[in-house]
Amino acid sequence: MSDRSRASDSAISTWFLRLYVLVVFAFVFAPIIASFVFSFNSDRFPTIPLGSFTTKWYETIFADTDVWDAFARSLTVAAITAVISTTIGFCTAYTDFRYRFRGKGFYLGLALLPPTVPLVIMGLAMLALLSRINMSGQVYSIVISHVVLCSPFAMAICRLRLSQMDPSLEAAAWNLGASQWQAMKTVIIPFCKPAIIAALCLTAAVSFDEFAVAWFVSGLNKTIPVMILEILQGNVDPQINAIGSFVFAISISLVVVAQILVMTRDDKGRKS
Amino acid sequence: MTHKTKSNRREFLKKTGALSALVAAPYIATGRKAHAAPVELNMLAWYGHAEPDIVEEFEAKNNVKFKPKYYAGGDNMLALISQSPPGTYDVILSDGEFVQQLNAAGYIEEMDAADYNFDDYFPEFQKFPGHWDGDKLFSVMIRFGYLGVSFNTDLVSHKEAMNYDVLWDKKLTGKVGHFDWHLPNLGCLSLRDGNNKPSPFDIGDDQWKKLQESTMSLKPQVAGYFDYGGTFSSLKNGDVQAMCGIGDWITGVLLKDGAKVDSVVPEQGGLQWTESLSIGKGTKHRELVKSFIQYMTSPAGQVRSAQMAAYPGMLPMKSGWKALNEAAPAEAKRQRMVLSGPNCLDDIREGRIHYRDIPKQQSLEDWNDFWSEYKNA
Amino acid sequence: MSFALPGLLWQLLFFVFPMMFLIALSFWLVKNYRMVPGFESVNWVKMYTRGYFWDAYFYTLMLAAISTVVTSILAFPCAYALAFKASPTVRRWAMFLLIIPFFTSYLVRAYSWQIFLGNEGIFNGLFSVFGFGPYKMLHTMFGTMVGYLTLCLPLVVVLQLLSLANVDKNLVEAAWNLGCGRVRTIFQVIVPLAKVGLVVAATFCFILSFGDFVSPYYLGGSKPPTLSILIIDTTKSGQQWPRAAVVAITMIVTLMIVAFSAVTYAYARRTRQ
């Protein structure tokens, strides 16, 4: 089927599309690659032509235990945030998909509003709350704020997937005697699996990269983006590039490992 | 079916578990220190003040580890403290003009003047405004610097830069940058208007109106408005060739990196920035903070302070000058902290330097409003 | 209905209060650099009567709208190619590669673009080889747009891809078999089928661009300032967080209107066909 469609496609447009995809990826990765190159540059400020090759920026950050701490903290926060906000996002999306009730508008507003709040002011407002209930300046303070910010993304992705589902599918499962939980487990969640995985990845990514709110609520528990923000605002040296590249290298290896795990699992699943 | 997914999930969990252990390994390793755990001191400061080049010696000697929280701007700092539990920050570095506000809000502790060697300060810094409330001491000054005109030496000569009018020069059209904070910019431009008595910040309504007009007339020259990062990179890469309201704390750093830039205090005068250390209210490490401030006002601390990697500054103490001239004569000379002959204090003594301040006759919001209008024009 | 609870509880606990605080804050006063609780309309009056506030407001709206249109258009062929021309493996890798940039701080990426866009940067270096330029790109609206694209493009491609990948291939096939041209198939079959996802992607793009301060600041030179920059400026005038709150609330309300119209439009029942 897809063979036929491909055959009817002219070769030129296929090549054009391939080239286009490459250009988009080049655009996305250009700043990352440049950052990597300049992380080995001896000059403090990036200009062309390059200065000499140096590893001193990496030596600086590797000697700095704060960077390691911040990295571990960022990963922890991102992972926990991803799980909680995807759970919340999925539940909210399902509620919207399945039920009609009084106050639904308000409920959805509450669920989707957070990304519209400017982050700088959101940071101060979150700090105002958390410090009053004695929960500020902790790692979990960042998680709390990030879940607020991220669950709308998860909700949007899950809702998108649910809207592609035939609502009668679930009803059919009920008619066959499945409880709501069983129907959820055997019909809805498997159907939403790609969306759930995407939501997990995306919320982790958003949390991992957030600095404005984290600066306020984290107290002295810095995450990587907060650290970068502070260097960028008050110092500016290739430590920024070194941290960025280092974090990039680790995250891409994690992704590759995760990919391989998922693939082997899929293969096994297919075989058994 | 359920059985199969379960075993797969277990397998998956095992793998991810191993993975996270791998990731966490360096974290755990750094967490377990061989020595007794150092005391952690929380510092709220501009970037750089708790970096190794400043604090490594003090940390090693006293088994202390600084945990810095770096802010960008005094208003950010005040907002952060006001919403944090008391005692969060043990030591606070702030701009001189914010000390009074920190004190009025009760965020810093009174200090004992006898703990610090005030005789060693140059006379003009002994009773620094805002740092004392009557005889009570609340903050100790550690560094200062001047703000005037900074420029690319390829395009602008020193002689030209000695007058703020150079910013309007045709060759600088689209090349003038602003550090994005209204006070230093408007202060310097107010000096250009001739408002130097008593201070560029103490001006009547007519002068304020004139200042707004002359600032607006600079707009066609402007390349952009930048924070620290943007200021550094735009001066370095040539997008900006001249700025006012900044000084050696920017160009001194760029110079080290080989950029052809310099800063001067023009004929009309310049501003002074000041950085001071205070003890955070409610700290549990009062004594330790005290000895840190003593260290930063000792010759050893002052030498480090003058050459801080993030940005350099001038020293307010005689012993600091002496030590710097021994340790790094070239840097002492560059910053004009020389022991004989004309030096950087002459600018103050000739009355050409004014403290960076807040507007006296208008409200701060008026100035800020105008700055926003200017940016939007 | 128990599914409604987690989201409701979390947002009630941790989001409603900050919002209420924000609204209350906009009525507070600032005295001697300290925020004093009160109930005064002065902040609202002051901000809403300032010309620069409205200038910034419309400029930000315009920037975000342009960013949304440009990003959506640039992202679509890429998402289309990945959805219809790529194997599932390639698609999965592409998806991961698109999420990867988030793990390199947006700040770092924006900072990196300065090296490309500067007067003596990489692009102008390349242009000069061919005898063009130099073009001023950094600290212009073009610079801001590059930044917005950096922020939004991966997200928009991912969201578009998610919805395009679920378009029923049989329908597309049917359109082809009925002699519908490729371009017509895209606009009359695929786009309507993927409408929800495309609109959601565009909405997120609008929201992110509207609120972002990194790109207009670091790549646009804050010239002229956007609302998010105005917030930062306002807080620099002696703890004027109450006035910043006025700007913030205006932004929230604007985005709410945009988001709700978009969502209503996206999920509106298709009446035709």
CSV table of C-alpha atoms in Angstrom, one decimal, chain B:
chain,number,residue,atom,x,y,z
B,1,MET,CA,-1.1,-11.5,28.1
B,2,THR,CA,-1.0,-9.7,31.4
B,3,HIS,CA,1.7,-12.1,32.6
B,4,LYS,CA,3.8,-11.3,29.6
B,5,THR,CA,3.6,-7.6,30.0
B,6,LYS,CA,4.4,-8.0,33.7
B,7,SER,CA,7.6,-9.8,33.1
B,8,ASN,CA,8.6,-7.4,30.4
B,9,ARG,CA,7.9,-4.6,32.7
B,10,ARG,CA,10.0,-6.1,35.4
B,11,GLU,CA,12.8,-6.5,32.9
B,12,PHE,CA,12.4,-2.9,31.9
B,13,LEU,CA,12.5,-1.7,35.4
B,14,LYS,CA,15.6,-3.7,36.1
B,15,LYS,CA,17.3,-2.1,33.1
B,16,THR,CA,16.2,1.4,33.9
B,17,GLY,CA,17.2,0.8,37.5
B,18,ALA,CA,20.7,-0.1,36.4
B,19,LEU,CA,20.7,2.9,34.2
B,20,SER,CA,19.8,5.4,36.9
B,21,ALA,CA,22.4,3.9,39.2
B,22,LEU,CA,24.9,4.5,36.5
B,23,VAL,CA,23.8,8.1,36.2
B,24,ALA,CA,23.7,8.6,39.9
B,25,ALA,CA,27.2,7.1,40.5
B,26,PRO,CA,29.2,10.3,40.3
B,27,TYR,CA,26.6,12.1,42.4
B,28,ILE,CA,26.9,9.6,45.2
B,29,ALA,CA,30.7,9.6,44.9
B,30,THR,CA,30.9,13.3,45.3
B,31,GLY,CA,28.4,13.1,48.2
B,32,ARG,CA,30.7,11.0,50.2
B,33,LYS,CA,33.6,13.2,51.2
B,34,ALA,CA,36.7,11.8,52.9
B,35,HIS,CA,37.0,14.6,55.4
B,36,ALA,CA,34.6,15.9,58.0
B,37,ALA,CA,31.7,17.6,56.2
B,38,PRO,CA,32.5,21.3,55.7
B,39,VAL,CA,30.2,23.9,57.1
B,40,GLU,CA,28.0,25.3,54.4
B,41,LEU,CA,27.7,29.0,54.1
B,42,ASN,CA,24.9,30.3,51.9
B,43,MET,CA,25.8,33.4,50.0
B,44,LEU,CA,23.5,35.7,48.0
B,45,ALA,CA,25.6,37.6,45.6
B,46,TRP,CA,26.3,38.9,42.1
B,47,TYR,CA,27.9,36.1,40.0
B,48,GLY,CA,31.5,35.4,40.8
B,49,HIS,CA,31.8,36.2,44.5
B,50,ALA,CA,31.6,32.6,45.7
B,51,GLU,CA,33.7,31.2,42.8
B,52,PRO,CA,37.0,29.4,43.6
B,53,ASP,CA,39.2,32.3,42.5
B,54,ILE,CA,37.8,34.3,45.4
B,55,VAL,CA,36.9,31.8,48.1
B,56,GLU,CA,39.1,28.7,47.7
B,57,GLU,CA,41.7,29.8,50.2
B,58,PHE,CA,39.1,30.7,52.8
B,59,GLU,CA,37.2,27.5,52.2
B,60,ALA,CA,40.3,25.4,52.6
B,61,LYS,CA,41.5,27.1,55.8
B,62,ASN,CA,38.2,27.1,57.6
B,63,ASN,CA,36.6,23.9,56.2
B,64,VAL,CA,33.8,25.9,54.7
B,65,LYS,CA,31.9,25.3,51.5
B,66,PHE,CA,30.1,28.3,50.0
B,67,LYS,CA,26.7,27.6,48.4
B,68,PRO,CA,26.1,30.6,46.2
B,69,LYS,CA,22.8,32.0,45.0
B,70,TYR,CA,23.6,34.4,42.2
B,71,TYR,CA,21.2,37.2,41.3
B,72,ALA,CA,21.1,39.7,38.5
B,73,GLY,CA,20.0,43.0,39.9
B,74,GLY,CA,19.2,44.4,43.4
B,75,ASP,CA,15.5,44.3,42.9
B,76,ASN,CA,15.6,40.6,42.1
B,77,MET,CA,17.7,40.1,45.2
B,78,LEU,CA,15.2,42.0,47.4
B,79,ALA,CA,12.3,40.1,46.0
B,80,LEU,CA,14.0,36.8,46.7
B,81,ILE,CA,14.9,37.6,50.3
B,82,SER,CA,11.5,39.0,51.0
B,83,GLN,CA,9.9,35.7,50.1
B,84,SER,CA,12.5,33.4,51.7
B,85,PRO,CA,12.5,32.3,55.3
B,86,PRO,CA,14.8,34.3,57.6
B,87,GLY,CA,18.2,32.9,58.0
B,88,THR,CA,18.3,31.4,54.4
B,89,TYR,CA,21.3,33.5,53.5
B,90,ASP,CA,24.3,33.7,55.8
B,91,VAL,CA,26.2,36.3,53.9
B,92,ILE,CA,24.8,38.9,51.4
B,93,LEU,CA,26.8,40.8,48.9
B,94,SER,CA,24.9,43.8,47.5
B,95,ASP,CA,25.3,47.1,45.7
B,96,GLY,CA,26.0,49.9,48.1
B,97,GLU,CA,22.7,51.7,47.4
B,98,PHE,CA,20.7,48.6,48.4
B,99,VAL,CA,22.3,48.2,51.8
B,100,GLN,CA,19.9,50.8,53.2
B,101,GLN,CA,16.9,48.9,51.9
B,102,LEU,CA,18.2,45.6,53.2
B,103,ASN,CA,18.6,47.3,56.6
B,104,ALA,CA,15.3,49.0,56.6
B,105,ALA,CA,13.5,45.7,55.8
B,106,GLY,CA,15.5,44.0,58.6
B,107,TYR,CA,17.3,41.5,56.4
B,108,ILE,CA,20.8,42.1,57.7
B,109,GLU,CA,22.3,42.1,61.2
B,110,GLU,CA,24.2,44.9,62.9
B,111,MET,CA,27.9,44.5,62.8
B,112,ASP,CA,30.6,45.4,65.3
B,113,ALA,CA,32.8,48.1,63.8
B,114,ALA,CA,35.7,47.0,66.0
B,115,ASP,CA,35.9,43.8,64.1
B,116,TYR,CA,37.0,45.5,61.0
B,117,ASN,CA,40.0,47.8,60.3
B,118,PHE,CA,38.3,51.0,59.3
B,119,ASP,CA,41.6,53.0,59.7
B,120,ASP,CA,42.9,51.1,56.8
B,121,TYR,CA,40.1,52.4,54.5
B,122,PHE,CA,40.8,55.5,52.4
B,123,PRO,CA,39.1,58.4,54.1
B,124,GLU,CA,36.3,58.8,51.6
B,125,PHE,CA,35.1,55.2,52.2
B,126,GLN,CA,35.3,55.1,56.0
B,127,LYS,CA,31.8,56.4,56.6
B,128,PHE,CA,30.1,55.2,53.4
B,129,PRO,CA,26.5,56.4,53.1
B,130,GLY,CA,23.9,53.9,53.9
B,131,HIS,CA,26.3,51.5,55.5
B,132,TRP,CA,26.0,53.2,58.9
B,133,ASP,CA,22.9,54.1,60.8
B,134,GLY,CA,24.4,56.7,63.2
B,135,ASP,CA,27.2,54.8,64.9
B,136,LYS,CA,25.7,51.4,64.0
B,137,LEU,CA,27.5,49.5,61.3
B,138,PHE,CA,25.5,47.3,58.9
B,139,SER,CA,27.7,46.6,55.9
B,140,VAL,CA,31.3,46.6,54.9
B,141,MET,CA,32.4,47.9,51.5
B,142,ILE,CA,34.8,45.6,49.6
B,143,ARG,CA,35.1,46.9,46.1
B,144,PHE,CA,34.1,49.8,43.8
B,145,GLY,CA,34.5,51.0,40.3
B,146,TYR,CA,33.6,53.8,37.9
B,147,LEU,CA,31.0,54.0,35.2
B,148,GLY,CA,31.5,56.3,32.2
B,149,VAL,CA,32.1,55.7,28.5
B,150,SER,CA,33.3,52.4,27.2
B,151,PHE,CA,34.4,52.1,23.6
B,152,ASN,CA,36.1,50.2,20.9
B,153,THR,CA,39.6,51.7,20.6
B,154,ASP,CA,39.7,51.0,16.9
B,155,LEU,CA,36.9,53.3,16.1
B,156,VAL,CA,36.9,55.8,19.0
B,157,SER,CA,39.9,57.6,20.3
B,158,HIS,CA,40.5,58.2,24.0
B,159,LYS,CA,40.2,61.9,23.4
B,160,GLU,CA,36.8,61.6,21.8
B,161,ALA,CA,35.6,59.3,24.5
B,162,MET,CA,36.4,61.9,27.1
B,163,ASN,CA,33.1,63.6,26.2
B,164,TYR,CA,29.7,61.9,26.3
B,165,ASP,CA,28.9,63.7,23.1
B,166,VAL,CA,30.8,61.1,21.2
B,167,LEU,CA,27.7,58.8,21.5
B,168,TRP,CA,25.9,61.1,19.1
B,169,ASP,CA,28.8,60.9,16.6
B,170,LYS,CA,27.7,59.8,13.0
B,171,LYS,CA,30.2,57.0,12.9
B,172,LEU,CA,28.5,55.4,15.9
B,173,THR,CA,25.0,55.3,14.3
B,174,GLY,CA,23.5,52.0,15.1
B,175,LYS,CA,26.6,51.1,17.2
B,176,VAL,CA,25.7,52.5,20.6
B,177,GLY,CA,24.7,49.9,23.2
B,178,HIS,CA,22.9,50.3,26.5
B,179,PHE,CA,23.3,48.2,29.5
B,180,ASP,CA,19.7,47.7,30.3
B,181,TRP,CA,19.2,49.5,33.6
B,182,HIS,CA,17.9,53.0,33.7
B,183,LEU,CA,20.0,54.3,36.6
B,184,PRO,CA,23.5,54.2,35.3
B,185,ASN,CA,22.5,55.2,31.8
B,186,LEU,CA,20.4,58.2,32.8
B,187,GLY,CA,22.9,59.1,35.5
B,188,CYS,CA,25.7,59.4,32.9
B,189,LEU,CA,23.5,61.3,30.5
B,190,SER,CA,22.4,63.6,33.2
B,191,LEU,CA,26.1,64.4,33.8
B,192,ARG,CA,26.4,65.2,30.1
B,193,ASP,CA,23.6,67.7,30.6
B,194,GLY,CA,25.8,69.3,33.2
B,195,ASN,CA,23.8,68.2,36.2
B,196,ASN,CA,26.6,67.6,38.6
B,197,LYS,CA,25.7,69.7,41.5
B,198,PRO,CA,24.9,68.2,43.9
B,199,SER,CA,24.4,65.0,41.9
B,200,PRO,CA,23.1,63.9,38.5
B,201,PHE,CA,20.3,62.1,40.4
B,202,ASP,CA,19.2,65.3,42.2
B,203,ILE,CA,17.6,67.3,39.4
B,204,GLY,CA,14.6,69.6,39.1
B,205,ASP,CA,11.7,69.1,36.7
B,206,ASP,CA,13.2,71.3,34.0
B,207,GLN,CA,16.4,69.4,34.0
B,208,TRP,CA,14.5,66.1,34.1
B,209,LYS,CA,12.6,67.2,31.0
B,210,LYS,CA,15.8,68.2,29.2
B,211,LEU,CA,17.4,64.9,30.2
B,212,GLN,CA,14.5,63.0,28.6
B,213,GLU,CA,14.8,65.1,25.4
B,214,SER,CA,18.5,64.5,25.1
B,215,THR,CA,18.2,60.8,25.9
B,216,MET,CA,15.5,60.5,23.2
B,217,SER,CA,17.7,62.2,20.7
B,218,LEU,CA,20.2,59.3,21.2
B,219,LYS,CA,17.7,56.7,20.0
B,220,PRO,CA,18.8,56.6,16.3
B,221,GLN,CA,22.2,55.6,17.5
B,222,VAL,CA,21.1,52.7,19.6
B,223,ALA,CA,22.0,49.1,18.6
B,224,GLY,CA,20.2,47.5,21.5
B,225,TYR,CA,19.7,47.0,25.2
B,226,PHE,CA,21.7,44.3,26.9
B,227,ASP,CA,22.2,42.4,30.1
B,228,TYR,CA,25.6,41.3,31.2
B,229,GLY,CA,26.0,38.5,28.7
B,230,GLY,CA,24.7,40.7,25.8
B,231,THR,CA,27.0,43.6,26.8
B,232,PHE,CA,30.0,41.4,26.8
B,233,SER,CA,29.4,39.7,23.6
B,234,SER,CA,28.1,42.7,21.6
B,235,LEU,CA,31.2,44.7,22.6
B,236,LYS,CA,33.4,41.8,21.7
B,237,ASN,CA,31.9,40.9,18.4
B,238,GLY,CA,31.7,44.5,17.2
B,239,ASP,CA,28.0,44.9,17.1
B,240,VAL,CA,28.4,47.6,19.6
B,241,GLN,CA,31.2,50.1,19.6
B,242,ALA,CA,30.4,52.5,22.4
B,243,MET,CA,28.3,52.4,25.6
B,244,CYS,CA,27.7,54.7,28.5
B,245,GLY,CA,26.9,53.7,32.1
B,246,ILE,CA,29.4,50.9,32.2
B,247,GLY,CA,33.1,50.7,32.9
B,248,ASP,CA,36.1,48.6,33.5
B,249,TRP,CA,34.1,45.9,35.2
B,250,ILE,CA,33.1,45.1,31.6
B,251,THR,CA,36.0,46.2,29.5
B,252,GLY,CA,38.6,45.0,31.9
B,253,VAL,CA,37.3,41.5,31.4
B,254,LEU,CA,37.1,41.9,27.6
B,255,LEU,CA,40.7,43.3,27.5
B,256,LYS,CA,41.9,40.1,29.1
B,257,ASP,CA,40.3,38.3,26.3
B,258,GLY,CA,42.1,40.4,23.7
B,259,ALA,CA,39.3,42.8,22.7
B,260,LYS,CA,40.3,46.3,21.8
B,261,VAL,CA,38.1,48.2,24.3
B,262,ASP,CA,38.7,50.6,27.1
B,263,SER,CA,36.7,52.7,29.5
B,264,VAL,CA,37.1,56.3,30.7
B,265,VAL,CA,35.5,58.8,33.0
B,266,PRO,CA,34.6,61.6,30.7
B,267,GLU,CA,35.2,65.3,31.4
B,268,GLN,CA,31.5,65.7,32.5
B,269,GLY,CA,32.1,63.1,35.2
B,270,GLY,CA,31.2,59.5,36.0
B,271,LEU,CA,29.4,57.3,38.5
B,272,GLN,CA,30.7,54.9,41.1
B,273,TRP,CA,29.4,51.4,41.8
B,274,THR,CA,30.0,49.9,45.2
B,275,GLU,CA,29.9,46.4,46.5
B,276,SER,CA,29.5,45.6,50.1
B,277,LEU,CA,29.1,42.5,52.4
B,278,SER,CA,26.5,42.1,55.1
B,279,ILE,CA,25.6,39.4,57.5
B,280,GLY,CA,22.2,37.9,56.8
B,281,LYS,CA,19.6,38.2,59.6
B,282,GLY,CA,19.1,34.9,61.5
B,283,THR,CA,22.3,33.3,60.3
B,284,LYS,CA,23.5,30.3,62.4
B,285,HIS,CA,27.1,31.0,61.4
B,286,ARG,CA,27.7,34.6,62.5
B,287,GLU,CA,31.3,34.1,63.6
B,288,LEU,CA,32.2,32.4,60.4
B,289,VAL,CA,30.6,35.1,58.3
B,290,LYS,CA,32.4,37.7,60.3
B,291,SER,CA,35.8,36.0,59.7
B,292,PHE,CA,34.9,35.7,56.0
B,293,ILE,CA,34.3,39.5,55.8
B,294,GLN,CA,37.5,40.0,57.7
B,295,TYR,CA,39.3,37.9,55.2
B,296,MET,CA,37.8,39.8,52.2
B,297,THR,CA,39.0,43.0,53.8
B,298,SER,CA,42.5,41.6,54.5
B,299,PRO,CA,45.3,42.2,52.0
B,300,ALA,CA,45.0,38.5,50.7
B,301,GLY,CA,41.3,38.8,50.2
B,302,GLN,CA,41.6,42.3,48.6
B,303,VAL,CA,44.1,41.0,46.1
B,304,ARG,CA,41.7,38.3,45.0
B,305,SER,CA,38.8,40.7,44.9
B,306,ALA,CA,40.6,43.2,42.6
B,307,GLN,CA,41.2,40.5,40.0
B,308,MET,CA,38.0,38.6,40.4
B,309,ALA,CA,37.6,36.4,37.2
B,310,ALA,CA,33.9,37.4,36.7
B,311,TYR,CA,34.7,41.1,36.7
B,312,PRO,CA,37.5,43.3,38.2
B,313,GLY,CA,37.0,46.0,40.8
B,314,MET,CA,39.0,48.7,42.7
B,315,LEU,CA,40.0,48.4,46.3
B,316,PRO,CA,38.9,50.7,49.1
B,317,MET,CA,41.8,49.9,51.5
B,318,LYS,CA,45.4,51.1,51.6
B,319,SER,CA,46.7,47.6,52.6
B,320,GLY,CA,44.9,46.2,49.6
B,321,TRP,CA,46.6,48.5,47.2
B,322,LYS,CA,50.0,47.7,48.7
B,323,ALA,CA,49.4,44.0,48.5
B,324,LEU,CA,48.1,44.2,44.9
B,325,ASN,CA,51.1,46.2,43.8
B,326,GLU,CA,53.3,43.4,45.1
B,327,ALA,CA,51.2,40.5,43.9
B,328,ALA,CA,50.1,41.9,40.5
B,329,PRO,CA,51.8,45.2,39.6
B,330,ALA,CA,50.5,45.2,36.1
B,331,GLU,CA,46.9,44.9,37.2
B,332,ALA,CA,47.4,47.5,39.9
B,333,LYS,CA,48.7,49.8,37.2
B,334,ARG,CA,45.9,49.0,34.8
B,335,GLN,CA,43.3,49.9,37.4
B,336,ARG,CA,45.3,53.0,38.4
B,337,MET,CA,45.8,51.8,42.0
B,338,VAL,CA,49.4,53.0,42.0
B,339,LEU,CA,51.1,54.0,45.2
B,340,SER,CA,52.7,57.1,43.9
B,341,GLY,CA,51.6,59.6,41.3
B,342,PRO,CA,48.1,60.1,39.9
B,343,ASN,CA,45.7,57.3,40.8
B,344,CYS,CA,42.1,56.4,40.5
B,345,LEU,CA,41.1,58.2,43.7
B,346,ASP,CA,42.0,61.5,42.0
B,347,ASP,CA,38.7,61.3,40.1
B,348,ILE,CA,36.8,61.2,43.3
B,349,ARG,CA,38.9,63.9,44.9
B,350,GLU,CA,38.4,66.2,41.9
B,351,GLY,CA,34.7,65.8,42.4
B,352,ARG,CA,34.1,64.1,39.1
B,353,ILE,CA,32.6,61.0,40.6
B,354,HIS,CA,29.1,60.6,41.9
B,355,TYR,CA,27.6,57.6,43.7
B,356,ARG,CA,25.2,55.7,41.7
B,357,ASP,CA,21.9,56.6,43.4
B,358,ILE,CA,18.2,56.8,43.0
B,359,PRO,CA,16.4,59.9,41.8
B,360,LYS,CA,15.9,62.4,44.5
B,361,GLN,CA,13.2,64.7,43.1
B,362,GLN,CA,11.4,62.4,40.8
B,363,SER,CA,10.2,58.9,41.8
B,364,LEU,CA,12.1,55.9,40.7
B,365,GLU,CA,9.0,54.8,38.7
B,366,ASP,CA,9.1,58.0,36.7
B,367,TRP,CA,12.7,57.2,35.6
B,368,ASN,CA,11.8,53.7,34.9
B,369,ASP,CA,8.7,54.7,33.0
B,370,PHE,CA,10.8,57.0,30.8
B,371,TRP,CA,13.3,54.2,30.2
B,372,SER,CA,10.5,51.9,29.0
B,373,GLU,CA,9.3,54.7,26.7
B,374,TYR,CA,12.8,55.2,25.4
B,375,LYS,CA,13.2,51.5,24.7
B,376,ASN,CA,9.9,51.6,22.8
B,377,ALA,CA,10.5,54.8,20.9
